[in-house]
mmCIF file with all atom_site columns, C-alpha atoms in Angstrom:
data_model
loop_
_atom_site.group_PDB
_atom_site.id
_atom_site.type_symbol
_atom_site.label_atom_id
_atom_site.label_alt_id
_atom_site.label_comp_id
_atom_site.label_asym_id
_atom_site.label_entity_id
_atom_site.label_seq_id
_atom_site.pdbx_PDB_ins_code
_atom_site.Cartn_x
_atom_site.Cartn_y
_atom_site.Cartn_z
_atom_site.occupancy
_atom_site.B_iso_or_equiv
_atom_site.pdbx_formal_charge
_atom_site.auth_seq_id
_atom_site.auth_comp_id
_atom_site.auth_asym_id
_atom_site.auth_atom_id
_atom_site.pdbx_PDB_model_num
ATOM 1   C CA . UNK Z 1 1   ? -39.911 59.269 108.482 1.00 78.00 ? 151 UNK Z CA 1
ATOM 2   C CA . UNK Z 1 2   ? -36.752 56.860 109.372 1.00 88.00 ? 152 UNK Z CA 1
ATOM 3   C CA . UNK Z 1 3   ? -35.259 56.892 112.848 1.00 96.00 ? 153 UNK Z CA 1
ATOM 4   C CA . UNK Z 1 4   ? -31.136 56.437 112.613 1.00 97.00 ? 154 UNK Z CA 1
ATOM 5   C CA . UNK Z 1 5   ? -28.944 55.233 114.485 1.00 98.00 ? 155 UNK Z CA 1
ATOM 6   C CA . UNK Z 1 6   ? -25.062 55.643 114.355 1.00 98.00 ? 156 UNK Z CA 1
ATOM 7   C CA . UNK Z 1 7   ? -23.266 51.971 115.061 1.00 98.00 ? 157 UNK Z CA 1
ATOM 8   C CA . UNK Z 1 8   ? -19.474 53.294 115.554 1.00 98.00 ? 158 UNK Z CA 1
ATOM 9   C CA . UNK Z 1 9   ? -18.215 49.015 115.484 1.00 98.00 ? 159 UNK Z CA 1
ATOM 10  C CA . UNK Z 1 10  ? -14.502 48.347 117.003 1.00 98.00 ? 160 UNK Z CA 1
ATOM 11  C CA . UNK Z 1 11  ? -13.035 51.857 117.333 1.00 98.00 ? 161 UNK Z CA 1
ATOM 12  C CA . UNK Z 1 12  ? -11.109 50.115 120.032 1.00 98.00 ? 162 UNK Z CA 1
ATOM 13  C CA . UNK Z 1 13  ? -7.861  50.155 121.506 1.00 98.00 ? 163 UNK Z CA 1
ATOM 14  C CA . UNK Z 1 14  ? -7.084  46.436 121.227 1.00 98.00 ? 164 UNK Z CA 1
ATOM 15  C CA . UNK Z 1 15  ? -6.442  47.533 117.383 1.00 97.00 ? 165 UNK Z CA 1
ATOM 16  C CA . UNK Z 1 16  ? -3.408  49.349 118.722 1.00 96.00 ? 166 UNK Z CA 1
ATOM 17  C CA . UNK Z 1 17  ? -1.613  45.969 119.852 1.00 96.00 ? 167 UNK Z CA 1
ATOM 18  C CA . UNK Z 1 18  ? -1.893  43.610 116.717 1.00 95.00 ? 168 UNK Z CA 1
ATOM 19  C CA . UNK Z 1 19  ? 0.674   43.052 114.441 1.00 92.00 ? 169 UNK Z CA 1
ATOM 20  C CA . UNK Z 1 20  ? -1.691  44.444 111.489 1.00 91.00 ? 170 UNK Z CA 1
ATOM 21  C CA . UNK Z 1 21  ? -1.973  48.105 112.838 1.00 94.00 ? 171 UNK Z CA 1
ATOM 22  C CA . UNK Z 1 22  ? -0.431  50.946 110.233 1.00 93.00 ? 172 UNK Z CA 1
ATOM 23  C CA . UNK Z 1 23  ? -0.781  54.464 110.802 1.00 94.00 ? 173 UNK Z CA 1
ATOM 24  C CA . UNK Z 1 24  ? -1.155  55.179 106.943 1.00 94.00 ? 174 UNK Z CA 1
ATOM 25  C CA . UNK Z 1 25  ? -4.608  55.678 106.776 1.00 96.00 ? 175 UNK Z CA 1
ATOM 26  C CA . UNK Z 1 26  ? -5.569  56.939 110.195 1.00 97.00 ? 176 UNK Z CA 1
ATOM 27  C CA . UNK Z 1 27  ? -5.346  60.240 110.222 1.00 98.00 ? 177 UNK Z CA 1
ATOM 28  C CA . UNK Z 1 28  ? -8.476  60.661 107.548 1.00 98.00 ? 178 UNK Z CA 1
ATOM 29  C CA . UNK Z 1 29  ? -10.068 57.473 108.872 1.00 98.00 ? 179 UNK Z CA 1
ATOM 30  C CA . UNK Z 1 30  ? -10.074 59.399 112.110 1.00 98.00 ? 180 UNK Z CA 1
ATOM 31  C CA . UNK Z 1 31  ? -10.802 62.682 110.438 1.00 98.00 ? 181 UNK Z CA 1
ATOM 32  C CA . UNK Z 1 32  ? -13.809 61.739 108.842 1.00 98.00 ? 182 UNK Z CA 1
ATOM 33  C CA . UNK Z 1 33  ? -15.135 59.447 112.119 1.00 98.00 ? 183 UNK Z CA 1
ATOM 34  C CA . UNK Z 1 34  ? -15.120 62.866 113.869 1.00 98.00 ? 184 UNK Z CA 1
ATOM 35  C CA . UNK Z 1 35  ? -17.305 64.715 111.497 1.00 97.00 ? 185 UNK Z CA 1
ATOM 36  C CA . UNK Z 1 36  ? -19.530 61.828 111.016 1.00 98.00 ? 186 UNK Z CA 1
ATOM 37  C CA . UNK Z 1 37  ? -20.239 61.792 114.619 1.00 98.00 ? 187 UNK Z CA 1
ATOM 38  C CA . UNK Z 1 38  ? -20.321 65.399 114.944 1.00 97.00 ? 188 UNK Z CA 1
ATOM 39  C CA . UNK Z 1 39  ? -22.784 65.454 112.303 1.00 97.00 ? 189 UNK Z CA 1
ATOM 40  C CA . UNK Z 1 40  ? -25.134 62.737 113.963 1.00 97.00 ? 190 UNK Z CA 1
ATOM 41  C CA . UNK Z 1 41  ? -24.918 64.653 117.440 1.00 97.00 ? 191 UNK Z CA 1
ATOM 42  C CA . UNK Z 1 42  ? -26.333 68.028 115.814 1.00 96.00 ? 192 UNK Z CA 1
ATOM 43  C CA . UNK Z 1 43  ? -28.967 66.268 113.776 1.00 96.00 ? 193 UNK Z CA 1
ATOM 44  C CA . UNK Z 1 44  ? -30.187 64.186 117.245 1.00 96.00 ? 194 UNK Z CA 1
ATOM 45  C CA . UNK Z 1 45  ? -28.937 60.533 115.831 1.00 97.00 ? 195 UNK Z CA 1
ATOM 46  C CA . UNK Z 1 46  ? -28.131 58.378 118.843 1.00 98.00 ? 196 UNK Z CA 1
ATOM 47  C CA . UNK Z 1 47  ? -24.420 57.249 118.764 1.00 98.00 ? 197 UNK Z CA 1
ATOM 48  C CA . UNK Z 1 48  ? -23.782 53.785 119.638 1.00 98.00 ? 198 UNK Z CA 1
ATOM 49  C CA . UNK Z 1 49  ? -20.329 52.295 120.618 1.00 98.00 ? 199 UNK Z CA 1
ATOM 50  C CA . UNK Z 1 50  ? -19.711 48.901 119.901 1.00 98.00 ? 200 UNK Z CA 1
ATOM 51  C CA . UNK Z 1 51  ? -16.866 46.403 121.365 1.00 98.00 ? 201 UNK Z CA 1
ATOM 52  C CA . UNK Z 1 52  ? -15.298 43.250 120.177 1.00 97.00 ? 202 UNK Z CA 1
ATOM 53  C CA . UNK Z 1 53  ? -14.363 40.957 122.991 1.00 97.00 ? 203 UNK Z CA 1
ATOM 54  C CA . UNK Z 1 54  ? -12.835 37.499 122.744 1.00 97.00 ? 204 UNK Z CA 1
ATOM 55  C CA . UNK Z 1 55  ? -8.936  36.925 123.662 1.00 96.00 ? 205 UNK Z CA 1
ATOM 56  C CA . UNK Z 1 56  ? -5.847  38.402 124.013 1.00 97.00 ? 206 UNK Z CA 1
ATOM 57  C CA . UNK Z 1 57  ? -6.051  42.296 123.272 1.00 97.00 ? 207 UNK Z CA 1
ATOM 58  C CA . UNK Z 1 58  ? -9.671  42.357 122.707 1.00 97.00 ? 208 UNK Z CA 1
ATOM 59  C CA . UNK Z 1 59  ? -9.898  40.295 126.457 1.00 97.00 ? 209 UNK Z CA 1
ATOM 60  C CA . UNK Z 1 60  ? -11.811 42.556 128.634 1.00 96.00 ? 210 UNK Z CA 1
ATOM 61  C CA . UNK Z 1 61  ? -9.231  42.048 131.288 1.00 97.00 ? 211 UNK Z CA 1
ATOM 62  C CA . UNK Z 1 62  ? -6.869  43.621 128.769 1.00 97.00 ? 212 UNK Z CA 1
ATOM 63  C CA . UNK Z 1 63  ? -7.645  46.614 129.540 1.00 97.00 ? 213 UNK Z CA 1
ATOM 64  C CA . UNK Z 1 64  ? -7.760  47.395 125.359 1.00 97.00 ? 214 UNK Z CA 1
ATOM 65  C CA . UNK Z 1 65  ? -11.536 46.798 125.081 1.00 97.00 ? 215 UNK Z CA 1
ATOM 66  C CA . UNK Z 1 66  ? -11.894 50.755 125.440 1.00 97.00 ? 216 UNK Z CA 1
ATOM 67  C CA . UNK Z 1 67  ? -12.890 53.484 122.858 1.00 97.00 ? 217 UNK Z CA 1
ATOM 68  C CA . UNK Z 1 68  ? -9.467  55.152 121.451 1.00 98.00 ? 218 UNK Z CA 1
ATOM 69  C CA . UNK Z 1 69  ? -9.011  58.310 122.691 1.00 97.00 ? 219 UNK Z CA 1
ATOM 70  C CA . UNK Z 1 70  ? -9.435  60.497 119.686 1.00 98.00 ? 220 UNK Z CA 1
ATOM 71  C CA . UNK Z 1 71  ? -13.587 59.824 120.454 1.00 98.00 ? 221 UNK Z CA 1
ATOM 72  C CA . UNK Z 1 72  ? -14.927 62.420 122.711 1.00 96.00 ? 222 UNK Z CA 1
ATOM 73  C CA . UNK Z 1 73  ? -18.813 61.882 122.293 1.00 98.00 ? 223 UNK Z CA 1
ATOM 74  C CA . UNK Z 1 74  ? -21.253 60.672 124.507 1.00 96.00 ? 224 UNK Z CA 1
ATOM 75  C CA . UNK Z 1 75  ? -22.578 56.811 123.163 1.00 98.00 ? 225 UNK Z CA 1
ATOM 76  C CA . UNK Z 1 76  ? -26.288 56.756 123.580 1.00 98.00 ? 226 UNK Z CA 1
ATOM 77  C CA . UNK Z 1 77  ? -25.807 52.921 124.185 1.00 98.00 ? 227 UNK Z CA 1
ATOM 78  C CA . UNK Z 1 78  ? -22.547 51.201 124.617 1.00 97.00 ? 228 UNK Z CA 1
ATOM 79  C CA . UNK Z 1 79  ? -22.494 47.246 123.394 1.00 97.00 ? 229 UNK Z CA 1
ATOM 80  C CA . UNK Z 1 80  ? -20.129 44.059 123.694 1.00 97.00 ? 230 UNK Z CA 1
ATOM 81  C CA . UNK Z 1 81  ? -19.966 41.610 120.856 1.00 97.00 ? 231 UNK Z CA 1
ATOM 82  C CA . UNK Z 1 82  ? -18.491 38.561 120.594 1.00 96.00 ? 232 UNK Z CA 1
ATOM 83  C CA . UNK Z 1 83  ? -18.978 37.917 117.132 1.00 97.00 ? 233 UNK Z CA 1
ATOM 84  C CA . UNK Z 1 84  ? -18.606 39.546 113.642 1.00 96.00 ? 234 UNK Z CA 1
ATOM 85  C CA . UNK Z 1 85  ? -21.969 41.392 113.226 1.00 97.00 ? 235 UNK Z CA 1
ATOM 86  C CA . UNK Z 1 86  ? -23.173 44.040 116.267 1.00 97.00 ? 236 UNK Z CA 1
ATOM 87  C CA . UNK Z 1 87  ? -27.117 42.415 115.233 1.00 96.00 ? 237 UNK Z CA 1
ATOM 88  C CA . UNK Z 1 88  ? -25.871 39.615 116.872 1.00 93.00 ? 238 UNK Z CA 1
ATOM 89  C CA . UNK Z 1 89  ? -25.717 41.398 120.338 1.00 89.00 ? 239 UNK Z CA 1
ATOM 90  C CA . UNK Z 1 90  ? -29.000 40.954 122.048 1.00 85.00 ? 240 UNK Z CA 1
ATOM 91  C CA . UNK Z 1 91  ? -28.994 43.972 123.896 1.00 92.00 ? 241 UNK Z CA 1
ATOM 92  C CA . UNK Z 1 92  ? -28.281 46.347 120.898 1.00 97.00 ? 242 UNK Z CA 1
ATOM 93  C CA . UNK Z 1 93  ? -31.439 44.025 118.759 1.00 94.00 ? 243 UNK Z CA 1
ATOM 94  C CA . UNK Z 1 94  ? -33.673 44.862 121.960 1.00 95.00 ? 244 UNK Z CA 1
ATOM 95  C CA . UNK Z 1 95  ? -32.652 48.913 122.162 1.00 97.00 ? 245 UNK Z CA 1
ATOM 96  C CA . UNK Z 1 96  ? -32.794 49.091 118.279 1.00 97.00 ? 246 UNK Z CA 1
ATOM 97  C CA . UNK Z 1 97  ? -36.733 47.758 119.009 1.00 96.00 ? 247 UNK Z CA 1
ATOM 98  C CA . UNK Z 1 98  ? -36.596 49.983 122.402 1.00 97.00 ? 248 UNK Z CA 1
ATOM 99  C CA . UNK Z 1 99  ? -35.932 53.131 120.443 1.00 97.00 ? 249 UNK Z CA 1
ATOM 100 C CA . UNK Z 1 100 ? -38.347 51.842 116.786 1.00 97.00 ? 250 UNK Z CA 1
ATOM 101 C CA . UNK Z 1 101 ? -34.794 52.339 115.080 1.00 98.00 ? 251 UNK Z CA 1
ATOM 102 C CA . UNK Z 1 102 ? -34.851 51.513 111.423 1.00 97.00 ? 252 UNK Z CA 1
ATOM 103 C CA . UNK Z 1 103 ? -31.857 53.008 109.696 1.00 98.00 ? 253 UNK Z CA 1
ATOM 104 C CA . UNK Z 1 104 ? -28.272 51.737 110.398 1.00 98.00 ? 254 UNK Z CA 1
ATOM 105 C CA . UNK Z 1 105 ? -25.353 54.482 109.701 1.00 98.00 ? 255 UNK Z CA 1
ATOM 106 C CA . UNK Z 1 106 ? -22.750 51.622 110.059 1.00 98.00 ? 256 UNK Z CA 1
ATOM 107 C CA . UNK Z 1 107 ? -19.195 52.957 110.423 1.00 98.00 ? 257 UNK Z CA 1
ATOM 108 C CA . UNK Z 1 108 ? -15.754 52.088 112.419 1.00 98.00 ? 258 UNK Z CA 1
ATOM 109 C CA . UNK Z 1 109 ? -12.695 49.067 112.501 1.00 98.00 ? 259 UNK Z CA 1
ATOM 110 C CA . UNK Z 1 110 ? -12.424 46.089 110.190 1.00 96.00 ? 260 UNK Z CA 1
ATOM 111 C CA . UNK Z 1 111 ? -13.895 47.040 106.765 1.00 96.00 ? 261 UNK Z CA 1
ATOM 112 C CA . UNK Z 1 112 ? -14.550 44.050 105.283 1.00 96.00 ? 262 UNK Z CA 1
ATOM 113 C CA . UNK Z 1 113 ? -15.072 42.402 108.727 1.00 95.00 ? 263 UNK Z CA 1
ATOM 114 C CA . UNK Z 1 114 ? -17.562 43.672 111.021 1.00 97.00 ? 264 UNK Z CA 1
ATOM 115 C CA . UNK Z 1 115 ? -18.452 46.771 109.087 1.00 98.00 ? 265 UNK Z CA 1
ATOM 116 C CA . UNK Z 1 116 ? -19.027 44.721 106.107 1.00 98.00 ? 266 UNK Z CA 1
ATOM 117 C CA . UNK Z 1 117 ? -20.946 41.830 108.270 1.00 98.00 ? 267 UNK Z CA 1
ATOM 118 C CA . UNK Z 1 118 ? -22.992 43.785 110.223 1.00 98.00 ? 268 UNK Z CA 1
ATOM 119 C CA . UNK Z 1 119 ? -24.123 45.868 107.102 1.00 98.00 ? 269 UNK Z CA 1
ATOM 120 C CA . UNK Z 1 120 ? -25.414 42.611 105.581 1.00 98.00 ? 270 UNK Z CA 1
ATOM 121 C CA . UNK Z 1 121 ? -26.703 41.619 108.676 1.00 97.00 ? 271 UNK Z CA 1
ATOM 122 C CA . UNK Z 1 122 ? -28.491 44.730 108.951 1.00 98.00 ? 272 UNK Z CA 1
ATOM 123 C CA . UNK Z 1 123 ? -30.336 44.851 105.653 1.00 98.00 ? 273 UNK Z CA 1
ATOM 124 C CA . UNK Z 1 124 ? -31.437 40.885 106.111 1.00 97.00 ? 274 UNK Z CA 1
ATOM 125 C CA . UNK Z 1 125 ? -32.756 42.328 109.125 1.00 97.00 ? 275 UNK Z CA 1
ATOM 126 C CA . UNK Z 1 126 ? -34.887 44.759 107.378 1.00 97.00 ? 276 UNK Z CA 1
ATOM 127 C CA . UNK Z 1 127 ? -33.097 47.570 108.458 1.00 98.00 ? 277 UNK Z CA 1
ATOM 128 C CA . UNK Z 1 128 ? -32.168 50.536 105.607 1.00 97.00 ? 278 UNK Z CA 1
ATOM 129 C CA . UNK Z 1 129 ? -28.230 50.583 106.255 1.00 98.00 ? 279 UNK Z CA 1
ATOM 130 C CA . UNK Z 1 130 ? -25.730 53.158 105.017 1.00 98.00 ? 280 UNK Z CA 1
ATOM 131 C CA . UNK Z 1 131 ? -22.442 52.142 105.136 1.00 98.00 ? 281 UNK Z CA 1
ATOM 132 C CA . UNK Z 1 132 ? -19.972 55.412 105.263 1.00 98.00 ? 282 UNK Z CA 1
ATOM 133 C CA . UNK Z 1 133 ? -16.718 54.143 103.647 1.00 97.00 ? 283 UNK Z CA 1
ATOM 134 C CA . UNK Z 1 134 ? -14.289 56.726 104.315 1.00 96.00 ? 284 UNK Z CA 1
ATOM 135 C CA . UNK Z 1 135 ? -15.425 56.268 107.739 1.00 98.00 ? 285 UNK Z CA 1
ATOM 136 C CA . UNK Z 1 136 ? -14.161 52.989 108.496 1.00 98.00 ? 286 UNK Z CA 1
ATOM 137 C CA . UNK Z 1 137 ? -10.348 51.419 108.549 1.00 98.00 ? 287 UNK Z CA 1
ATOM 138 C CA . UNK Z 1 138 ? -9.057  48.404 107.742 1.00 97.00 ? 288 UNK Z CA 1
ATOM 139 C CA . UNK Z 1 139 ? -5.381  47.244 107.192 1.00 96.00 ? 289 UNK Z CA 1
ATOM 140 C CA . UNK Z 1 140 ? -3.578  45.652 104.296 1.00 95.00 ? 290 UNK Z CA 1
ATOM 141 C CA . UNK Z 1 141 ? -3.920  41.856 103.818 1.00 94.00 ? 291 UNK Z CA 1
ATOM 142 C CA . UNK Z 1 142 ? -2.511  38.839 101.474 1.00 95.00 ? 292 UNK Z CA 1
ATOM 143 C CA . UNK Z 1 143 ? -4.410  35.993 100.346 1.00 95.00 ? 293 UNK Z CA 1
ATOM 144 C CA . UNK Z 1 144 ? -3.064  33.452 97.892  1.00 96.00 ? 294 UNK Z CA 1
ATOM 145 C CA . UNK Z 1 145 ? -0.044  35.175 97.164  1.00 96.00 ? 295 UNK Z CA 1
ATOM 146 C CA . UNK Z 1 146 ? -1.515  38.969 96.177  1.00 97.00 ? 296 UNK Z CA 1
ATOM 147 C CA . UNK Z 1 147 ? -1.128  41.779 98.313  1.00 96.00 ? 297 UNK Z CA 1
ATOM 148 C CA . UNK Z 1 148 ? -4.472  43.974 99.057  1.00 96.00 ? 298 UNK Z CA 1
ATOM 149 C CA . UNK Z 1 149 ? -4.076  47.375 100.480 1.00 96.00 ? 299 UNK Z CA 1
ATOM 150 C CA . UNK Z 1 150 ? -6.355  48.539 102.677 1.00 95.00 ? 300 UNK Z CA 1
ATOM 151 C CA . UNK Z 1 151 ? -7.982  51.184 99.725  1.00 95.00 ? 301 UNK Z CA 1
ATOM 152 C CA . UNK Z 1 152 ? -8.347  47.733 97.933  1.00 97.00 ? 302 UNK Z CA 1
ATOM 153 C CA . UNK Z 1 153 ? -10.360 45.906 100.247 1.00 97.00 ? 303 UNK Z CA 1
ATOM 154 C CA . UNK Z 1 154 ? -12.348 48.991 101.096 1.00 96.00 ? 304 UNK Z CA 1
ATOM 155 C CA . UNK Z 1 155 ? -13.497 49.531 97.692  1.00 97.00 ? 305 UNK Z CA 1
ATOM 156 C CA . UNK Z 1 156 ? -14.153 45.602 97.195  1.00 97.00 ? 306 UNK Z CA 1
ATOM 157 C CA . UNK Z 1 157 ? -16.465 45.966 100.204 1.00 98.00 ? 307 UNK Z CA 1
ATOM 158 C CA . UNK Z 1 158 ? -18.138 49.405 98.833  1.00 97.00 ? 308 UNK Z CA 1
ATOM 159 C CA . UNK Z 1 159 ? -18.898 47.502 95.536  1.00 98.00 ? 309 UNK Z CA 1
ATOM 160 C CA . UNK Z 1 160 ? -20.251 44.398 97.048  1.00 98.00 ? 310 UNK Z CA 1
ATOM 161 C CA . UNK Z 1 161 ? -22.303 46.353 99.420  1.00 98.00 ? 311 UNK Z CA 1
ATOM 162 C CA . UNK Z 1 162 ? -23.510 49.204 97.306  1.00 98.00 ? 312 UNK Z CA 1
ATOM 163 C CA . UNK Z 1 163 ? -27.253 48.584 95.936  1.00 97.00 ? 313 UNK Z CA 1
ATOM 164 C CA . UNK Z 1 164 ? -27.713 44.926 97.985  1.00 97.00 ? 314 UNK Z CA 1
ATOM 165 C CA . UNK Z 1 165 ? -26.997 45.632 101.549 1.00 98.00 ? 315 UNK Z CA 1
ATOM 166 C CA . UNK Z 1 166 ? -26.020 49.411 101.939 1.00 98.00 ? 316 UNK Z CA 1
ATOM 167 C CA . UNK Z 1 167 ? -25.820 52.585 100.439 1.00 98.00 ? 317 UNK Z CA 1
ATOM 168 C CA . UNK Z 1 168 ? -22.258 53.469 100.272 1.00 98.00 ? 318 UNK Z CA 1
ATOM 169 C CA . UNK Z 1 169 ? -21.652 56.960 100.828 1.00 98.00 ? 319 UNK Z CA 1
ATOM 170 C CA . UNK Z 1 170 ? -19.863 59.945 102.171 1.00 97.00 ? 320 UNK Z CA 1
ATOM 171 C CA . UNK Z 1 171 ? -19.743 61.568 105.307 1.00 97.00 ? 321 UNK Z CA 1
ATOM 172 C CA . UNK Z 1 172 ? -21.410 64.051 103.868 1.00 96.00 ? 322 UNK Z CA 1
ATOM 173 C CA . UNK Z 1 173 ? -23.733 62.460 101.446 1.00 97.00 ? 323 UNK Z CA 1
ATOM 174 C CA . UNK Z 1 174 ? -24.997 60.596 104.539 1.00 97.00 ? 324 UNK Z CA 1
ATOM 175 C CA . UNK Z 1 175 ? -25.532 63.700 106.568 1.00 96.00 ? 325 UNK Z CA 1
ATOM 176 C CA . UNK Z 1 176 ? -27.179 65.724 103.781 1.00 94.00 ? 326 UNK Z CA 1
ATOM 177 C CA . UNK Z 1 177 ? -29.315 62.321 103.935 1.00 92.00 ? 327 UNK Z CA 1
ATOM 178 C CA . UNK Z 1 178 ? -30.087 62.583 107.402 1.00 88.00 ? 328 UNK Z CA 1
ATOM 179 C CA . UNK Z 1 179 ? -31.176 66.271 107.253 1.00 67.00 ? 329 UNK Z CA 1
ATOM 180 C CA . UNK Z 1 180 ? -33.855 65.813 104.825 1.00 56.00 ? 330 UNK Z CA 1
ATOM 181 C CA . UNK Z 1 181 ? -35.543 62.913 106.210 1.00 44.00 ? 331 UNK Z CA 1
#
């Protein structure tokens, strides 16, 4: 039987104060963040919170580098990174160990960034990951001239991830998952 853990990566207010932010896709990002976590809490899946820190707004001394206030549950563990991938936080690797973890719900801020890296991350690891699209948020982006929207880059990541590094799935897919394990 798996153990899982919930990584909830960047749900941070230092998103709030970059020139990226767009409200356009918060409101279900945050709807289905809630569930998902709801979900893990009744089934007994520790929730971990996990914070980028560098400069700027994601400076500790920024006073950002907090959960956004929409997130009322209780983290089991609480982490600072200062890279892409949580994996590479030695105190989340050591509770992961701590608690024989071996199944990664991955979820939260930056898609195709730390979602996407940590979920690779993850599975080189030998962890079994489930990434839970609709439960991250990302922001639109250009790159050689051709606009991305954010629905764009999440379903690049979902099909790059999907059968190598992750299962992609629903909120609800992944809790139905959860249940029966």
């Amino acid at each position: 039987m798996m153990k899982s853990a919930l990584l909830v990566i960047d749900v941070q207010d230092s998103f709030l104060h970059r020139d990226e932010w767009s409200d356009d896709d918060f409101p279900a990002f945050s709807a289905s963040l809630c569930r998902l976590i709801s979900g893990c809490e009744r089934l007994g899946i520790p929730v971990v919170d996990i914070f980028h820190v560098s400069e700027g707004v994601f400076a500790p001394d920024s006073g950002y580098v907090k959960r956004m206030s929409f997130l009322t549950h209780t983290a089991a563990k609480t982490v600072q990174k200062h890279v892409h991938s949580a994996l590479a936080a030695a105190s989340l690797s050591d509770w992961l160990t701590e608690e024989a973890i071996d199944r990664l719900i991955i979820c939260g801020m930056r898609t195709e960034q730390c979602c996407e890296t940590t979920a690779r991350a993850a599975r080189d690891s030998g962890f079994d990951v489930q990434f839970i699209s609709e439960a991250t948020l990302t922001f639109a982006m250009q790159w050689q001239g051709q606009a991305y929207t954010a629905d764009e880059i999440r379903q690049h990541t979902g099909m790059v991830l999907n059968g190598r590094f992750a299962d992609v799935l629903t909120v609800e897919e992944c809790l139905q998952r959860q249940g029966l394990c």
